[in-house]
Amino acid sequence: MNRKPETYSFLFDHFAITVQAFQRLNPIDLYVATLRHAAGRGVRFSPLPPGGRKPSWRERNRRTTMHRDRHGTSFWVITEPDLSRTTILLPEEY
């Protein structure tokens, strides 16, 4: 019996992680969250930029998901519309 490999909805290009997120989050939780993000299984939402202004059309096309690590710390995974960069950050850093 052959098992079909799990496929993801897109491929990542460049990764970025903020210093605070790197210091506070568990690497295994980050790995699992990026796989869930690529498969479309995270909690999707559209954060408002600082100042509360409406996002531009480019910002609306970002894929943004929220995750929690094993200690309950929330973090976001954001992929740009052209899939050129995926950033991991804490909500207070946005």
C-alpha positions as a printed NumPy array, in Angstrom:
array([[ 0.   ,  0.   ,  0.   ],
       [ 1.481,  3.321, -1.078],
       [ 0.798,  6.336,  1.046],
       [ 0.295,  9.636, -0.748],
       [ 2.66 , 12.335,  0.599],
       [ 1.081, 15.393,  2.189],
       [ 1.074, 18.349, -0.171],
       [ 1.161, 22.019,  0.707],
       [-0.682, 24.862, -0.965],
       [ 2.483, 26.867, -1.687],
       [ 6.252, 26.751, -1.337],
       [ 8.219, 29.118,  0.862],
       [10.934, 31.367, -0.562],
       [12.657, 33.393,  2.194],
       [12.042, 33.139,  5.921],
       [12.417, 35.912,  8.46 ],
       [11.874, 35.784, 12.205],
       [12.077, 38.679, 14.623],
       [14.622, 38.596, 17.437],
       [11.975, 38.521, 20.174],
       [10.105, 35.667, 18.515],
       [13.352, 33.731, 18.038],
       [14.229, 34.135, 21.715],
       [10.772, 33.346, 23.14 ],
       [ 9.389, 30.562, 20.923],
       [10.26 , 26.892, 20.737],
       [11.834, 25.899, 17.367],
       [ 9.669, 22.78 , 17.068],
       [ 6.502, 24.859, 17.538],
       [ 7.732, 27.237, 14.825],
       [ 8.335, 24.334, 12.449],
       [ 4.88 , 22.848, 13.037],
       [ 3.231, 26.274, 12.675],
       [ 4.908, 26.959,  9.313],
       [ 3.748, 23.577,  7.991],
       [ 0.204, 24.272,  9.195],
       [ 0.405, 27.755,  7.659],
       [ 1.452, 26.336,  4.281],
       [-1.321, 23.739,  4.414],
       [-3.903, 26.425,  5.261],
       [-4.708, 24.974,  8.671],
       [-3.936, 27.957, 10.916],
       [-6.38 , 30.546, 12.248],
       [-6.575, 33.051,  9.374],
       [-7.168, 36.732, 10.053],
       [-6.298, 40.201,  8.747],
       [-4.613, 42.423, 11.333],
       [-5.099, 46.183, 11.09 ],
       [-1.879, 48.077, 10.562],
       [-0.665, 50.553, 13.217],
       [-2.871, 53.64 , 13.279],
       [-5.979, 51.621, 12.364],
       [-5.954, 52.577,  8.674],
       [-7.469, 50.165,  6.192],
       [-4.965, 47.781,  4.589],
       [-4.032, 48.314,  0.955],
       [-4.952, 45.732, -1.677],
       [-1.485, 44.193, -1.356],
       [-1.777, 43.797,  2.408],
       [-5.207, 42.203,  2.05 ],
       [-3.741, 39.417, -0.041],
       [-1.236, 38.417,  2.602],
       [-1.742, 35.028,  4.168],
       [-1.716, 35.649,  7.908],
       [-2.256, 32.917, 10.47 ],
       [-2.126, 32.952, 14.254],
       [-0.616, 30.125, 16.311],
       [ 0.288, 29.378, 19.938],
       [ 3.411, 27.661, 21.181],
       [ 3.511, 25.045, 23.938],
       [ 3.61 , 27.763, 26.627],
       [ 0.576, 29.605, 25.245],
       [ 2.512, 32.453, 23.602],
       [ 0.687, 33.731, 20.507],
       [ 2.622, 34.384, 17.32 ],
       [ 1.829, 35.204, 13.72 ],
       [ 3.059, 33.727, 10.456],
       [ 2.682, 36.162,  7.535],
       [ 3.413, 35.358,  3.881],
       [ 3.599, 38.162,  1.323],
       [ 1.176, 38.078, -1.658],
       [ 3.934, 37.139, -4.109],
       [ 5.198, 34.374, -1.74 ],
       [ 8.634, 36.039, -1.638],
       [ 8.892, 36.208,  2.16 ],
       [ 7.379, 34.537,  5.182],
       [ 7.799, 36.319,  8.509],
       [ 7.266, 34.956, 12.014],
       [ 6.619, 37.574, 14.685],
       [ 4.856, 38.231, 17.965],
       [ 1.602, 40.261, 17.796],
       [ 3.089, 43.138, 19.797],
       [ 5.837, 43.528, 17.166],
       [ 3.427, 44.266, 14.299]])
